[in-house]
Amino acid sequence: MRVLGIETSCDETGIAIYDTEKGLLAHQLYSQVKLHADYGGVVPELASRDHVRKTLPLISAALTQAQLSANDIDGIAYTAGPGLVGALLVGACIGRSLALGWQVPAIAVHHMEGHLLAPMLEDEAPEFPFIALLVSGGHTQLVRVDGIGDYQLLGESVDDAAGEAFDKTAKLMGLDYPGGPRLAALAEQGQAGRFQFPRPMTDRPGLDFSFSGLKTFAANTIAAADDNEQTRADIARAFQDAVVDTLVIKCRRALKETGLKRLVVAGGVSANKALRSELQSFAEKIGGQVFFPRPEFCTDNGAMIAFAGAQRLAAGEHVGKQIKTYPRWPLEQLQVPGENAP
């Protein structure tokens, strides 16, 4: 079965074609970074308009890349939420309309389920059950995964997500948008230990996260420190070390409490080199395994949507003709494939 995946939840237009027998056949991605850079963040209306311009040409490019036509597509998966409502509507309307015109089923995919399953696109895919750390600009969650659609939320951020804290701190330091990757690059030049940042919510039981206070601590440190390149790099290093240590501590706690040894890390922040290194070292120490998607599938992309949609379509799940999007859609509301869609 060949499934066309459409991702338009925020500022990246992702299109892919996944074959349940042959794997990923095509992958097209357009980033709106340059469009939003002048504003220092995503402008929802501009994002929606750009998705309108780019989605259909990217679908054509994906079909050409896979050497397929519309007649070769067996289903269409699109991101229905969570995300920016206008951006979601673009992908949902196009996906549902094409499915109707091509006379194939359509499936509404949860954006975070796409991220959670992204490591399964790799040759060495994780087996169920496992703990998933979903860490991005909008979400920081620890989830127990016993199967596709069988999710138990163990902990989440009570305020800023980790990626959001990266971006806001980068902005405080005067770094260009997108700030998170730029702060991480600057941190590589920093000296460890010069500045000491707290590890929030690690001194109490539980698996929830809080990064808003860490951002405030960074703002105060920046204001009190000398303004030179090395100092900025040292502050970036201290901030990143604090975020990474916090995530590692919580992952360790989640694995210990559940007795599991497999950890999946996905979402935009999962591309962070320091986080990957620390979690890999930790997994080796406990005799466990950690799985990451390749860097190009850490950020939003159509491949993860096509894959997630294929799993649900294979189980007979699909949506009706009515187009619905879910800007706020808790992951734990999802059901095992084959059960009724939301």
Short mmCIF file of C-alpha atoms in Angstrom, two decimals:
data_model
loop_
_atom_site.label_atom_id
_atom_site.label_comp_id
_atom_site.label_asym_id
_atom_site.label_seq_id
_atom_site.Cartn_x
_atom_site.Cartn_y
_atom_site.Cartn_z
CA MET A 1 0.00 0.00 0.00
CA ARG A 2 1.34 3.43 -1.01
CA VAL A 3 0.39 6.39 1.16
CA LEU A 4 0.90 10.06 0.39
CA GLY A 5 1.68 12.08 3.52
CA ILE A 6 1.03 15.82 3.90
CA GLU A 7 2.49 17.86 6.79
CA THR A 8 1.48 21.54 7.18
CA SER A 9 1.13 22.03 10.94
CA CYS A 10 3.43 25.04 11.28
CA ASP A 11 6.20 26.52 9.13
CA GLU A 12 7.37 23.57 7.03
CA THR A 13 5.58 21.98 4.10
CA GLY A 14 6.41 18.26 4.03
CA ILE A 15 5.28 15.75 1.44
CA ALA A 16 6.27 12.07 1.26
CA ILE A 17 5.19 8.76 -0.19
CA TYR A 18 5.53 5.63 1.93
CA ASP A 19 5.14 2.07 0.63
CA THR A 20 4.33 -0.53 3.30
CA GLU A 21 6.45 -3.08 1.41
CA LYS A 22 9.30 -0.99 -0.01
CA GLY A 23 9.57 1.79 2.56
CA LEU A 24 9.99 5.48 1.84
CA LEU A 25 9.74 6.24 -1.88
CA ALA A 26 9.82 10.04 -1.91
CA HIS A 27 10.45 12.90 0.48
CA GLN A 28 10.01 16.60 -0.27
CA LEU A 29 10.36 19.44 2.24
CA TYR A 30 10.11 23.20 2.04
CA SER A 31 11.08 25.32 5.05
CA GLN A 32 9.65 28.79 5.64
CA VAL A 33 12.60 29.91 7.80
CA LYS A 34 13.56 32.78 5.49
CA LEU A 35 9.94 33.94 5.28
CA HIS A 36 9.60 34.32 9.05
CA ALA A 37 13.17 35.39 9.90
CA ASP A 38 12.42 39.12 9.67
CA TYR A 39 9.69 38.73 12.30
CA GLY A 40 11.73 36.66 14.75
CA GLY A 41 9.14 33.87 14.78
CA VAL A 42 6.34 32.19 12.87
CA VAL A 43 3.56 34.47 11.57
CA PRO A 44 0.51 32.14 11.27
CA GLU A 45 -1.17 33.95 8.35
CA LEU A 46 2.03 34.00 6.30
CA ALA A 47 2.61 30.33 7.10
CA SER A 48 -0.85 29.37 5.84
CA ARG A 49 -0.46 31.33 2.62
CA ASP A 50 2.90 29.74 1.90
CA HIS A 51 1.47 26.25 2.45
CA VAL A 52 -1.19 27.10 -0.16
CA ARG A 53 1.54 27.98 -2.63
CA LYS A 54 3.87 25.08 -1.94
CA THR A 55 1.77 21.98 -1.14
CA LEU A 56 0.54 21.02 -4.61
CA PRO A 57 3.90 21.61 -6.35
CA LEU A 58 5.61 19.48 -3.71
CA ILE A 59 3.05 16.70 -4.20
CA SER A 60 3.83 16.74 -7.92
CA ALA A 61 7.55 16.66 -7.15
CA ALA A 62 7.10 13.69 -4.80
CA LEU A 63 5.15 11.73 -7.40
CA THR A 64 7.87 12.46 -9.95
CA GLN A 65 10.61 11.45 -7.49
CA ALA A 66 8.85 8.13 -6.82
CA GLN A 67 8.05 7.66 -10.52
CA LEU A 68 4.37 7.28 -9.69
CA SER A 69 1.08 8.82 -10.76
CA ALA A 70 -2.08 9.57 -8.82
CA ASN A 71 -3.41 6.16 -9.86
CA ASP A 72 -0.63 4.49 -7.85
CA ILE A 73 -1.62 6.10 -4.53
CA ASP A 74 -3.75 3.97 -2.20
CA GLY A 75 -4.40 6.52 0.54
CA ILE A 76 -3.67 10.04 1.72
CA ALA A 77 -2.58 10.95 5.24
CA TYR A 78 -2.53 14.54 6.45
CA THR A 79 -1.69 16.25 9.73
CA ALA A 80 -4.96 17.17 11.45
CA GLY A 81 -3.42 18.54 14.66
CA PRO A 82 -2.06 19.83 16.88
CA GLY A 83 -0.72 22.96 15.23
CA LEU A 84 -1.68 26.32 13.76
CA VAL A 85 -5.31 26.11 12.70
CA GLY A 86 -4.86 27.92 9.39
CA ALA A 87 -1.83 25.87 8.42
CA LEU A 88 -3.58 22.64 9.40
CA LEU A 89 -6.61 23.54 7.29
CA VAL A 90 -4.47 23.91 4.17
CA GLY A 91 -3.12 20.37 4.40
CA ALA A 92 -6.45 18.92 5.53
CA CYS A 93 -8.41 20.54 2.71
CA ILE A 94 -5.91 19.56 0.05
CA GLY A 95 -5.49 16.03 1.41
CA ARG A 96 -9.19 15.34 1.78
CA SER A 97 -10.00 16.87 -1.62
CA LEU A 98 -7.35 14.81 -3.40
CA ALA A 99 -8.56 11.67 -1.65
CA LEU A 100 -12.08 12.39 -2.86
CA GLY A 101 -10.91 13.13 -6.39
CA TRP A 102 -8.58 10.12 -6.55
CA GLN A 103 -11.19 7.91 -4.86
CA VAL A 104 -8.89 6.68 -2.10
CA PRO A 105 -9.32 6.76 1.69
CA ALA A 106 -7.94 9.59 3.80
CA ILE A 107 -6.63 9.53 7.36
CA ALA A 108 -6.20 12.37 9.84
CA VAL A 109 -2.82 11.97 11.57
CA HIS A 110 -1.78 13.31 14.97
CA HIS A 111 1.38 15.39 14.52
CA MET A 112 3.05 14.08 17.67
CA GLU A 113 2.24 10.46 16.80
CA GLY A 114 4.10 11.14 13.58
CA HIS A 115 7.14 12.30 15.53
CA LEU A 116 6.85 9.40 17.97
CA LEU A 117 6.89 6.85 15.13
CA ALA A 118 9.57 8.61 13.04
CA PRO A 119 12.41 6.35 14.34
CA MET A 120 10.55 3.42 12.79
CA LEU A 121 11.54 4.76 9.38
CA GLU A 122 15.11 3.71 10.17
CA ASP A 123 16.64 0.30 9.45
CA GLU A 124 17.01 -0.38 13.18
CA ALA A 125 13.52 0.33 14.43
CA PRO A 126 12.50 0.10 18.12
CA GLU A 127 10.27 -2.70 19.33
CA PHE A 128 7.30 -2.13 21.64
CA PRO A 129 7.08 -1.33 24.49
CA PHE A 130 9.31 1.70 24.98
CA ILE A 131 9.46 5.13 26.58
CA ALA A 132 9.28 8.07 24.18
CA LEU A 133 10.69 11.51 24.86
CA LEU A 134 8.92 13.92 22.53
CA VAL A 135 10.85 17.16 22.64
CA SER A 136 10.17 20.05 20.28
CA GLY A 137 9.30 23.73 20.14
CA GLY A 138 5.75 23.09 21.25
CA HIS A 139 5.94 19.89 23.30
CA THR A 140 8.07 18.18 25.92
CA GLN A 141 6.48 14.88 26.92
CA LEU A 142 7.40 11.48 28.28
CA VAL A 143 5.10 8.77 26.98
CA ARG A 144 4.90 5.04 27.58
CA VAL A 145 4.26 3.35 24.23
CA ASP A 146 2.91 -0.20 24.23
CA GLY A 147 1.84 -0.17 20.59
CA ILE A 148 0.64 2.18 17.88
CA GLY A 149 -2.14 4.22 19.43
CA ASP A 150 -1.55 2.69 22.87
CA TYR A 151 -0.02 5.66 24.70
CA GLN A 152 0.19 6.63 28.36
CA LEU A 153 1.34 10.16 29.17
CA LEU A 154 3.84 10.01 32.04
CA GLY A 155 4.91 13.64 32.21
CA GLU A 156 4.96 16.89 30.26
CA SER A 157 6.06 20.49 30.47
CA VAL A 158 3.89 22.65 32.71
CA ASP A 159 4.99 25.82 30.89
CA ASP A 160 7.56 26.35 28.10
CA ALA A 161 8.60 23.33 26.08
CA ALA A 162 12.34 22.68 25.81
CA GLY A 163 12.53 23.85 22.22
CA GLU A 164 10.56 26.97 23.07
CA ALA A 165 12.99 27.76 25.89
CA PHE A 166 15.90 27.30 23.46
CA ASP A 167 14.33 29.74 21.00
CA LYS A 168 13.43 32.36 23.63
CA THR A 169 16.87 32.22 25.23
CA ALA A 170 18.50 32.53 21.83
CA LYS A 171 16.40 35.64 21.19
CA LEU A 172 17.57 37.11 24.51
CA MET A 173 21.13 36.57 23.30
CA GLY A 174 20.44 38.36 20.03
CA LEU A 175 20.68 35.25 17.86
CA ASP A 176 18.78 35.12 14.59
CA TYR A 177 15.68 33.00 14.00
CA PRO A 178 15.48 30.02 14.26
CA GLY A 179 17.29 30.50 17.54
CA GLY A 180 17.45 26.98 18.98
CA PRO A 181 19.91 25.50 16.47
CA ARG A 182 21.99 28.68 16.57
CA LEU A 183 22.22 28.57 20.36
CA ALA A 184 23.27 24.92 20.19
CA ALA A 185 26.00 25.80 17.67
CA LEU A 186 27.22 28.63 19.90
CA ALA A 187 27.24 26.29 22.92
CA GLU A 188 29.80 24.10 21.16
CA GLN A 189 32.27 26.97 21.57
CA GLY A 190 31.42 27.48 25.24
CA GLN A 191 33.41 26.53 28.33
CA ALA A 192 31.62 24.11 30.66
CA GLY A 193 31.29 25.14 34.30
CA ARG A 194 31.82 28.87 34.05
CA PHE A 195 28.11 29.49 34.69
CA GLN A 196 25.90 27.23 36.79
CA PHE A 197 22.24 26.93 35.79
CA PRO A 198 19.55 25.06 37.78
CA ARG A 199 18.07 21.72 36.68
CA PRO A 200 14.37 22.55 37.14
CA MET A 201 11.99 20.10 38.84
CA THR A 202 14.65 17.41 39.24
CA ASP A 203 14.74 17.77 43.04
CA ARG A 204 11.19 16.47 43.47
CA PRO A 205 9.31 13.30 42.45
CA GLY A 206 7.49 13.13 39.14
CA LEU A 207 8.14 13.31 35.43
CA ASP A 208 6.84 16.78 34.57
CA PHE A 209 9.10 19.49 33.15
CA SER A 210 9.39 23.26 33.56
CA PHE A 211 11.71 25.41 31.46
CA SER A 212 10.22 28.89 31.89
CA GLY A 213 12.29 29.61 35.00
CA LEU A 214 15.44 28.45 33.23
CA LYS A 215 14.79 31.05 30.54
CA THR A 216 14.41 33.73 33.23
CA PHE A 217 17.65 32.58 34.87
CA ALA A 218 19.36 32.92 31.50
CA ALA A 219 17.97 36.45 31.07
CA ASN A 220 19.37 37.51 34.46
CA THR A 221 22.73 35.90 33.72
CA ILE A 222 22.98 37.66 30.36
CA ALA A 223 22.13 41.02 31.94
CA ALA A 224 24.81 40.65 34.64
CA ALA A 225 27.61 39.24 32.47
CA ASP A 226 30.19 40.90 30.23
CA ASP A 227 29.00 41.26 26.66
CA ASN A 228 31.58 39.45 24.56
CA GLU A 229 31.53 36.44 22.26
CA GLN A 230 33.16 33.98 24.67
CA THR A 231 30.83 34.93 27.50
CA ARG A 232 27.83 34.47 25.23
CA ALA A 233 29.16 31.05 24.22
CA ASP A 234 29.70 30.10 27.87
CA ILE A 235 26.15 31.12 28.78
CA ALA A 236 24.79 29.15 25.83
CA ARG A 237 26.78 26.12 26.99
CA ALA A 238 25.47 26.44 30.55
CA PHE A 239 21.88 26.77 29.34
CA GLN A 240 22.14 23.79 26.99
CA ASP A 241 23.82 21.64 29.65
CA ALA A 242 20.97 22.42 32.06
CA VAL A 243 18.28 21.46 29.53
CA VAL A 244 20.11 18.29 28.48
CA ASP A 245 20.79 17.20 32.06
CA THR A 246 17.14 17.78 32.98
CA LEU A 247 15.89 15.71 30.06
CA VAL A 248 18.36 12.90 30.83
CA ILE A 249 17.40 12.83 34.52
CA LYS A 250 13.71 12.58 33.67
CA CYS A 251 14.31 9.86 31.06
CA ARG A 252 16.34 7.88 33.58
CA ARG A 253 13.54 8.24 36.10
CA ALA A 254 10.87 7.15 33.58
CA LEU A 255 12.79 4.04 32.55
CA LYS A 256 13.44 3.09 36.17
CA GLU A 257 9.80 3.54 37.20
CA THR A 258 8.49 1.48 34.27
CA GLY A 259 11.26 -1.11 34.20
CA LEU A 260 11.75 -0.58 30.46
CA LYS A 261 15.12 -0.39 28.69
CA ARG A 262 14.19 1.12 25.33
CA LEU A 263 14.00 4.87 24.81
CA VAL A 264 12.81 6.70 21.68
CA VAL A 265 13.68 10.39 21.30
CA ALA A 266 11.91 12.43 18.64
CA GLY A 267 10.94 15.99 17.75
CA GLY A 268 13.03 18.95 16.65
CA VAL A 269 15.25 19.05 19.76
CA SER A 270 16.16 15.39 19.25
CA ALA A 271 18.60 16.61 16.60
CA ASN A 272 20.65 18.34 19.33
CA LYS A 273 24.12 16.75 19.35
CA ALA A 274 24.68 17.15 23.09
CA LEU A 275 21.35 15.55 23.94
CA ARG A 276 22.02 12.62 21.62
CA SER A 277 25.46 12.07 23.09
CA GLU A 278 24.31 12.16 26.72
CA LEU A 279 21.32 9.88 26.15
CA GLN A 280 23.44 7.43 24.17
CA SER A 281 25.99 7.27 27.00
CA PHE A 282 23.25 6.84 29.57
CA ALA A 283 21.59 4.03 27.60
CA GLU A 284 24.88 2.17 27.29
CA LYS A 285 25.46 2.44 31.06
CA ILE A 286 22.14 0.77 31.89
CA GLY A 287 22.39 -1.82 29.12
CA GLY A 288 19.50 -0.23 27.27
CA GLN A 289 18.87 1.16 23.80
CA VAL A 290 18.05 4.64 22.54
CA PHE A 291 16.57 5.34 19.12
CA PHE A 292 16.58 8.61 17.18
CA PRO A 293 15.21 9.53 13.76
CA ARG A 294 17.77 10.74 11.27
CA PRO A 295 18.28 14.53 11.57
CA GLU A 296 16.11 15.36 8.54
CA PHE A 297 13.18 13.55 10.20
CA CYS A 298 13.59 15.23 13.60
CA THR A 299 11.89 18.41 12.44
CA ASP A 300 8.43 18.43 10.84
CA ASN A 301 8.28 16.30 7.69
CA GLY A 302 5.88 14.40 5.49
CA ALA A 303 7.62 11.03 5.89
CA MET A 304 6.49 10.60 9.50
CA ILE A 305 2.92 11.51 8.53
CA ALA A 306 2.89 9.07 5.62
CA PHE A 307 4.24 6.30 7.86
CA ALA A 308 1.82 6.94 10.72
CA GLY A 309 -1.07 7.19 8.28
CA ALA A 310 -0.06 3.93 6.59
CA GLN A 311 -0.25 2.07 9.91
CA ARG A 312 -3.77 3.29 10.54
CA LEU A 313 -4.97 2.87 6.97
CA ALA A 314 -3.65 -0.70 6.96
CA ALA A 315 -5.88 -1.36 9.97
CA GLY A 316 -8.90 -0.05 8.07
CA GLU A 317 -9.10 3.36 9.72
CA HIS A 318 -10.08 6.41 7.69
CA VAL A 319 -12.05 9.65 7.98
CA GLY A 320 -15.33 10.73 6.44
CA LYS A 321 -15.90 13.53 3.95
CA GLN A 322 -16.13 16.22 6.63
CA ILE A 323 -12.87 18.12 7.07
CA LYS A 324 -11.81 18.55 10.71
CA THR A 325 -8.66 19.86 12.31
CA TYR A 326 -7.61 19.76 15.96
CA PRO A 327 -5.29 22.67 16.92
CA ARG A 328 -5.24 21.22 20.45
CA TRP A 329 -5.29 17.43 20.41
CA PRO A 330 -3.96 15.51 23.44
CA LEU A 331 -1.90 12.50 22.38
CA GLU A 332 -3.58 10.27 24.95
CA GLN A 333 -6.91 10.72 23.15
CA LEU A 334 -5.62 8.59 20.27
CA GLN A 335 -6.86 5.04 19.95
CA VAL A 336 -5.36 1.82 18.70
CA PRO A 337 -5.64 1.62 14.87
CA GLY A 338 -8.94 0.15 13.76
CA GLU A 339 -10.94 1.76 16.53
CA ASN A 340 -13.12 4.81 15.86
CA ALA A 341 -11.29 7.97 14.80
CA PRO A 342 -11.73 11.13 16.92
#
